[in-house]
PDB file of C-alpha atoms in Angstrom:
ATOM      1  CA  UNK A  87    -115.696 102.184 -27.593  1.00 55.00           C
ATOM      2  CA  UNK A  88    -113.740 100.227 -30.193  1.00 60.00           C
ATOM      3  CA  UNK A  89    -115.632  97.497 -31.999  1.00 65.00           C
ATOM      4  CA  UNK A  90    -114.435  93.930 -31.593  1.00 63.00           C
ATOM      5  CA  UNK A  91    -112.461  92.623 -34.560  1.00 56.00           C
ATOM      6  CA  UNK A  92    -114.413  90.460 -36.982  1.00 60.00           C
ATOM      7  CA  UNK A  93    -113.482  88.160 -39.843  1.00 54.00           C
ATOM      8  CA  UNK A  94    -114.160  90.999 -42.297  1.00 53.00           C
ATOM      9  CA  UNK A  95    -111.968  93.560 -40.510  1.00 52.00           C
ATOM     10  CA  UNK A  96    -109.027  91.271 -39.747  1.00 49.00           C
ATOM     11  CA  UNK A  97    -107.646  90.833 -43.269  1.00 52.00           C
ATOM     12  CA  UNK A  98    -104.771  93.256 -43.565  1.00 50.00           C
ATOM     13  CA  UNK A  99    -102.006  93.431 -46.155  1.00 52.00           C
ATOM     14  CA  UNK A 100     -99.145  90.979 -45.592  1.00 66.00           C
ATOM     15  CA  UNK A 101     -97.240  92.025 -42.500  1.00 76.00           C
ATOM     16  CA  UNK A 102     -93.739  90.737 -41.847  1.00 86.00           C
ATOM     17  CA  UNK A 103     -92.496  89.456 -38.478  1.00 89.00           C
ATOM     18  CA  UNK A 104     -90.202  92.477 -38.105  1.00 90.00           C
ATOM     19  CA  UNK A 105     -93.117  94.889 -38.620  1.00 88.00           C
ATOM     20  CA  UNK A 106     -95.164  93.132 -35.940  1.00 86.00           C
ATOM     21  CA  UNK A 107     -92.236  92.941 -33.510  1.00 87.00           C
ATOM     22  CA  UNK A 108     -91.571  96.667 -33.932  1.00 87.00           C
ATOM     23  CA  UNK A 109     -95.251  97.392 -33.201  1.00 84.00           C
ATOM     24  CA  UNK A 110     -95.312  95.492 -29.871  1.00 81.00           C
ATOM     25  CA  UNK A 111     -94.379  97.744 -26.914  1.00 78.00           C
ATOM     26  CA  UNK A 112     -92.385  95.101 -24.981  1.00 75.00           C
ATOM     27  CA  UNK A 113     -89.971  94.873 -27.922  1.00 80.00           C
ATOM     28  CA  UNK A 114     -89.560  98.640 -28.359  1.00 78.00           C
ATOM     29  CA  UNK A 115     -86.452  98.769 -26.138  1.00 76.00           C
ATOM     30  CA  UNK A 116     -84.635  96.288 -28.372  1.00 81.00           C
ATOM     31  CA  UNK A 117     -82.090  97.540 -30.854  1.00 86.00           C
ATOM     32  CA  UNK A 118     -82.855  97.265 -34.551  1.00 90.00           C
ATOM     33  CA  UNK A 119     -80.399  94.344 -34.799  1.00 89.00           C
ATOM     34  CA  UNK A 120     -82.050  92.540 -31.848  1.00 86.00           C
ATOM     35  CA  UNK A 121     -85.500  93.029 -33.373  1.00 88.00           C
ATOM     36  CA  UNK A 122     -84.276  91.698 -36.720  1.00 90.00           C
ATOM     37  CA  UNK A 123     -82.579  88.697 -35.082  1.00 88.00           C
ATOM     38  CA  UNK A 124     -85.797  87.849 -33.219  1.00 88.00           C
ATOM     39  CA  UNK A 125     -87.882  88.281 -36.386  1.00 91.00           C
ATOM     40  CA  UNK A 126     -85.537  85.951 -38.272  1.00 92.00           C
ATOM     41  CA  UNK A 127     -86.398  83.137 -35.827  1.00 91.00           C
ATOM     42  CA  UNK A 128     -90.162  83.462 -36.340  1.00 92.00           C
ATOM     43  CA  UNK A 129     -91.955  80.671 -38.131  1.00 94.00           C
ATOM     44  CA  UNK A 130     -95.421  80.945 -39.664  1.00 95.00           C
ATOM     45  CA  UNK A 131     -98.373  78.800 -38.531  1.00 96.00           C
ATOM     46  CA  UNK A 132    -101.884  78.760 -39.925  1.00 97.00           C
ATOM     47  CA  UNK A 133    -105.200  77.745 -38.399  1.00 98.00           C
ATOM     48  CA  UNK A 134    -108.521  77.074 -40.119  1.00 98.00           C
ATOM     49  CA  UNK A 135    -111.734  78.819 -39.106  1.00 97.00           C
ATOM     50  CA  UNK A 136    -113.109  77.071 -36.006  1.00 96.00           C
ATOM     51  CA  UNK A 137    -109.830  75.306 -35.165  1.00 98.00           C
ATOM     52  CA  UNK A 138    -108.786  75.239 -31.515  1.00 96.00           C
ATOM     53  CA  UNK A 139    -105.333  76.807 -31.153  1.00 97.00           C
ATOM     54  CA  UNK A 140    -104.992  76.030 -27.440  1.00 95.00           C
ATOM     55  CA  UNK A 141    -107.356  74.792 -24.769  1.00 94.00           C
ATOM     56  CA  UNK A 142    -107.785  76.436 -21.385  1.00 93.00           C
ATOM     57  CA  UNK A 143    -104.992  75.173 -19.108  1.00 92.00           C
ATOM     58  CA  UNK A 144    -102.777  74.010 -21.992  1.00 93.00           C
ATOM     59  CA  UNK A 145     -99.264  75.439 -21.955  1.00 91.00           C
ATOM     60  CA  UNK A 146     -97.991  76.970 -25.184  1.00 91.00           C
ATOM     61  CA  UNK A 147     -94.179  76.850 -25.379  1.00 86.00           C
ATOM     62  CA  UNK A 148     -93.983  79.737 -27.860  1.00 90.00           C
ATOM     63  CA  UNK A 149     -94.902  83.386 -28.187  1.00 89.00           C
ATOM     64  CA  UNK A 150     -97.470  83.745 -30.976  1.00 93.00           C
ATOM     65  CA  UNK A 151     -98.065  87.057 -32.763  1.00 92.00           C
ATOM     66  CA  UNK A 152    -101.259  87.341 -34.820  1.00 93.00           C
ATOM     67  CA  UNK A 153    -100.495  88.328 -38.423  1.00 92.00           C
ATOM     68  CA  UNK A 154    -103.996  87.926 -39.923  1.00 92.00           C
ATOM     69  CA  UNK A 155    -107.394  86.770 -38.739  1.00 94.00           C
ATOM     70  CA  UNK A 156    -109.291  86.885 -35.466  1.00 96.00           C
ATOM     71  CA  UNK A 157    -108.896  84.594 -32.470  1.00 97.00           C
ATOM     72  CA  UNK A 158    -111.625  84.370 -29.846  1.00 97.00           C
ATOM     73  CA  UNK A 159    -110.710  83.835 -26.184  1.00 95.00           C
ATOM     74  CA  UNK A 160    -113.251  81.649 -24.393  1.00 94.00           C
ATOM     75  CA  UNK A 161    -113.378  80.621 -20.758  1.00 92.00           C
ATOM     76  CA  UNK A 162    -115.049  77.400 -19.712  1.00 86.00           C
ATOM     77  CA  UNK A 163    -117.834  78.141 -17.245  1.00 82.00           C
ATOM     78  CA  UNK A 164    -120.175  75.366 -16.075  1.00 81.00           C
ATOM     79  CA  UNK A 165    -119.376  73.175 -19.101  1.00 80.00           C
ATOM     80  CA  UNK A 166    -120.000  75.969 -21.614  1.00 85.00           C
ATOM     81  CA  UNK A 167    -117.606  78.371 -23.296  1.00 80.00           C
ATOM     82  CA  UNK A 168    -118.064  82.103 -22.692  1.00 91.00           C
ATOM     83  CA  UNK A 169    -116.328  84.642 -24.930  1.00 93.00           C
ATOM     84  CA  UNK A 170    -114.044  86.891 -22.893  1.00 93.00           C
ATOM     85  CA  UNK A 171    -112.141  88.661 -25.653  1.00 93.00           C
ATOM     86  CA  UNK A 172    -110.655  88.618 -29.121  1.00 95.00           C
ATOM     87  CA  UNK A 173    -107.176  88.843 -30.566  1.00 94.00           C
ATOM     88  CA  UNK A 174    -106.517  90.618 -33.863  1.00 92.00           C
ATOM     89  CA  UNK A 175    -103.436  91.310 -35.998  1.00 90.00           C
ATOM     90  CA  UNK A 176    -100.610  92.649 -33.833  1.00 87.00           C
ATOM     91  CA  UNK A 177    -101.888  90.969 -30.649  1.00 89.00           C
ATOM     92  CA  UNK A 178     -99.839  88.203 -29.061  1.00 88.00           C
ATOM     93  CA  UNK A 179    -100.454  85.192 -26.827  1.00 91.00           C
ATOM     94  CA  UNK A 180     -98.568  82.228 -25.384  1.00 89.00           C
ATOM     95  CA  UNK A 181     -96.318  84.429 -23.253  1.00 82.00           C
ATOM     96  CA  UNK A 182     -97.456  82.792 -19.996  1.00 81.00           C
ATOM     97  CA  UNK A 183     -96.412  79.326 -21.169  1.00 82.00           C
ATOM     98  CA  UNK A 184     -93.235  80.480 -22.888  1.00 78.00           C
ATOM     99  CA  UNK A 185     -92.031  82.613 -20.005  1.00 74.00           C
ATOM    100  CA  UNK A 186     -93.452  81.098 -16.837  1.00 77.00           C
ATOM    101  CA  UNK A 187     -94.633  77.590 -17.699  1.00 81.00           C
ATOM    102  CA  UNK A 188     -98.245  78.595 -16.982  1.00 83.00           C
ATOM    103  CA  UNK A 189    -101.199  77.228 -18.967  1.00 88.00           C
ATOM    104  CA  UNK A 190    -103.490  79.446 -21.021  1.00 89.00           C
ATOM    105  CA  UNK A 191    -106.217  81.134 -18.983  1.00 88.00           C
ATOM    106  CA  UNK A 192    -108.736  80.629 -21.795  1.00 92.00           C
ATOM    107  CA  UNK A 193    -109.394  78.488 -24.843  1.00 94.00           C
ATOM    108  CA  UNK A 194    -108.155  80.124 -28.049  1.00 96.00           C
ATOM    109  CA  UNK A 195    -110.174  79.402 -31.213  1.00 97.00           C
ATOM    110  CA  UNK A 196    -109.741  80.749 -34.743  1.00 97.00           C
ATOM    111  CA  UNK A 197    -112.826  82.789 -35.737  1.00 96.00           C
ATOM    112  CA  UNK A 198    -111.473  83.037 -39.279  1.00 95.00           C
ATOM    113  CA  UNK A 199    -108.462  81.775 -41.186  1.00 96.00           C
ATOM    114  CA  UNK A 200    -105.610  82.793 -38.854  1.00 96.00           C
ATOM    115  CA  UNK A 201    -101.907  83.194 -39.520  1.00 95.00           C
ATOM    116  CA  UNK A 202     -99.520  83.698 -36.600  1.00 95.00           C
ATOM    117  CA  UNK A 203     -95.781  84.149 -36.281  1.00 94.00           C
ATOM    118  CA  UNK A 204     -94.304  81.841 -33.662  1.00 94.00           C
ATOM    119  CA  UNK A 205     -91.158  82.552 -31.630  1.00 90.00           C
ATOM    120  CA  UNK A 206     -90.033  79.604 -29.521  1.00 88.00           C
ATOM    121  CA  UNK A 207     -88.282  79.560 -26.149  1.00 84.00           C
ATOM    122  CA  UNK A 208     -84.882  78.700 -27.630  1.00 85.00           C
ATOM    123  CA  UNK A 209     -85.041  81.835 -29.802  1.00 85.00           C
ATOM    124  CA  UNK A 210     -86.361  84.043 -26.989  1.00 81.00           C
ATOM    125  CA  UNK A 211     -83.853  83.006 -24.285  1.00 82.00           C
ATOM    126  CA  UNK A 212     -80.855  85.022 -25.578  1.00 81.00           C
ATOM    127  CA  UNK A 213     -82.923  88.225 -25.382  1.00 80.00           C
ATOM    128  CA  UNK A 214     -83.744  87.660 -21.721  1.00 78.00           C
ATOM    129  CA  UNK A 215     -80.110  86.884 -20.983  1.00 79.00           C
ATOM    130  CA  UNK A 216     -79.001  90.117 -22.661  1.00 79.00           C
ATOM    131  CA  UNK A 217     -81.936  92.215 -21.419  1.00 79.00           C
ATOM    132  CA  UNK A 218     -83.160  91.109 -17.971  1.00 76.00           C
ATOM    133  CA  UNK A 219     -85.335  94.241 -17.755  1.00 78.00           C
ATOM    134  CA  UNK A 220     -87.498  92.649 -20.451  1.00 76.00           C
ATOM    135  CA  UNK A 221     -88.253  89.781 -18.044  1.00 72.00           C
ATOM    136  CA  UNK A 222     -89.361  92.385 -15.490  1.00 73.00           C
ATOM    137  CA  UNK A 223     -91.673  94.055 -18.024  1.00 73.00           C
ATOM    138  CA  UNK A 224     -93.127  90.701 -19.039  1.00 72.00           C
ATOM    139  CA  UNK A 225     -93.723  89.749 -15.394  1.00 69.00           C
ATOM    140  CA  UNK A 226     -95.730  92.951 -14.956  1.00 72.00           C
ATOM    141  CA  UNK A 227     -97.766  92.190 -18.090  1.00 69.00           C
ATOM    142  CA  UNK A 228     -98.437  88.642 -16.898  1.00 67.00           C
ATOM    143  CA  UNK A 229     -99.450  89.936 -13.453  1.00 67.00           C
ATOM    144  CA  UNK A 230    -102.131  92.094 -15.047  1.00 64.00           C
ATOM    145  CA  UNK A 231    -100.442  95.413 -15.789  1.00 45.00           C
ATOM    146  CA  UNK A 232     -98.876  98.185 -13.789  1.00 38.00           C
ATOM    147  CA  UNK A 233    -100.820  99.499 -10.810  1.00 36.00           C
ATOM    148  CA  UNK A 234    -102.083 103.046 -11.080  1.00 34.00           C
ATOM    149  CA  UNK A 235     -99.536 105.754 -10.272  1.00 32.00           C
ATOM    150  CA  UNK A 236     -99.379 106.405  -6.548  1.00 37.00           C
ATOM    151  CA  UNK A 237    -101.350 103.262  -5.708  1.00 38.00           C
ATOM    152  CA  UNK A 238    -100.802 102.147  -2.123  1.00 41.00           C
ATOM    153  CA  UNK A 239    -102.050  99.494   0.223  1.00 40.00           C
ATOM    154  CA  UNK A 240    -102.943  95.865  -0.345  1.00 41.00           C
ATOM    155  CA  UNK A 241    -103.637  96.127  -4.089  1.00 41.00           C
ATOM    156  CA  UNK A 242    -100.156  97.507  -4.757  1.00 42.00           C
ATOM    157  CA  UNK A 243     -98.552  94.910  -2.489  1.00 44.00           C
ATOM    158  CA  UNK A 244    -100.511  92.089  -4.149  1.00 45.00           C
ATOM    159  CA  UNK A 245     -99.495  93.338  -7.599  1.00 43.00           C
ATOM    160  CA  UNK A 246     -95.846  93.565  -6.545  1.00 49.00           C
ATOM    161  CA  UNK A 247     -96.046  90.092  -5.028  1.00 52.00           C
ATOM    162  CA  UNK A 248     -97.648  88.691  -8.199  1.00 53.00           C
ATOM    163  CA  UNK A 249     -95.071  90.418 -10.389  1.00 53.00           C
ATOM    164  CA  UNK A 250     -92.225  89.060  -8.278  1.00 55.00           C
ATOM    165  CA  UNK A 251     -93.675  85.527  -8.273  1.00 57.00           C
ATOM    166  CA  UNK A 252     -94.075  85.638 -12.044  1.00 54.00           C
ATOM    167  CA  UNK A 253     -90.598  87.082 -12.466  1.00 55.00           C
ATOM    168  CA  UNK A 254     -89.213  84.175 -10.419  1.00 58.00           C
ATOM    169  CA  UNK A 255     -91.173  81.742 -12.607  1.00 56.00           C
ATOM    170  CA  UNK A 256     -89.740  83.376 -15.730  1.00 54.00           C
ATOM    171  CA  UNK A 257     -86.261  83.149 -14.232  1.00 53.00           C
ATOM    172  CA  UNK A 258     -86.795  79.484 -13.386  1.00 56.00           C
ATOM    173  CA  UNK A 259     -87.863  78.732 -16.941  1.00 51.00           C
ATOM    174  CA  UNK A 260     -84.924  80.592 -18.448  1.00 54.00           C
ATOM    175  CA  UNK A 261     -82.388  79.797 -15.671  1.00 52.00           C
ATOM    176  CA  UNK A 262     -79.635  82.148 -14.496  1.00 41.00           C
ATOM    177  CA  UNK A 263     -81.076  85.401 -15.830  1.00 38.00           C
ATOM    178  CA  UNK A 264     -80.489  88.212 -13.284  1.00 40.00           C
ATOM    179  CA  UNK A 265     -83.584  89.841 -11.870  1.00 39.00           C
ATOM    180  CA  UNK A 266     -84.526  92.628  -9.482  1.00 38.00           C
ATOM    181  CA  UNK A 267     -86.930  92.396  -6.572  1.00 37.00           C
ATOM    182  CA  UNK A 268     -90.274  94.186  -6.863  1.00 36.00           C
ATOM    183  CA  UNK A 269     -91.573  96.416  -4.086  1.00 36.00           C
ATOM    184  CA  UNK A 270     -95.160  97.492  -3.476  1.00 37.00           C
ATOM    185  CA  UNK A 271     -96.330  99.931  -6.093  1.00 42.00           C
ATOM    186  CA  UNK A 272     -94.468  98.143  -8.891  1.00 40.00           C
ATOM    187  CA  UNK A 273     -91.079  99.809  -8.291  1.00 39.00           C
ATOM    188  CA  UNK A 274     -87.835  97.863  -8.366  1.00 37.00           C
ATOM    189  CA  UNK A 275     -85.022  98.111  -5.861  1.00 40.00           C
ATOM    190  CA  UNK A 276     -81.352  97.817  -6.773  1.00 37.00           C
ATOM    191  CA  UNK A 277     -80.756  94.402  -5.219  1.00 41.00           C
ATOM    192  CA  UNK A 278     -80.056  91.741  -7.839  1.00 41.00           C
ATOM    193  CA  UNK A 279     -80.353  88.004  -7.351  1.00 41.00           C
ATOM    194  CA  UNK A 280     -79.899  84.912  -9.432  1.00 38.00           C
ATOM    195  CA  UNK A 281     -82.158  81.908  -9.510  1.00 36.00           C
ATOM    196  CA  UNK A 282     -80.171  78.855  -8.368  1.00 36.00           C
TER     197      UNK A 282
END
């Protein structure tokens, strides 16, 4: 079992936006030029130890990639915050707000001095227009990941339904990006639609 990141383990050498973008699987299908263009739009933001980055339910309009530091994810439960996870360098957040207009599922707080690279919706939109399959991949990530291979029944149908609903939300946010319908089991059919 991998240990949770701590303030002591989260200080890495300076990492550039392009290095982080190349390390994130959803960006691996992009060409080198596309990755560099996206990296060029990134701006740097810093947060002090203990600072709230986003509260549960708040919508972040940007994709944030952690460069240094540790961010704790906390969920409000009966008026107290419970830790549900941590983000470390190379992790990203804000995709639900950026892509689907959905608020954060947890409060995000800096456990240490944190530096993130921020990519806003205006910078991200051209990628989704040029690469609609990226919207499909992001919808699957937002829906909770791909179902296990060969999965059948209600779980697969619910996942496909969630993925499709999120894909439609992404399309609504970014307007007029083509998308494909999702079938049970996470597979796509060839029919293409456009959001009005």
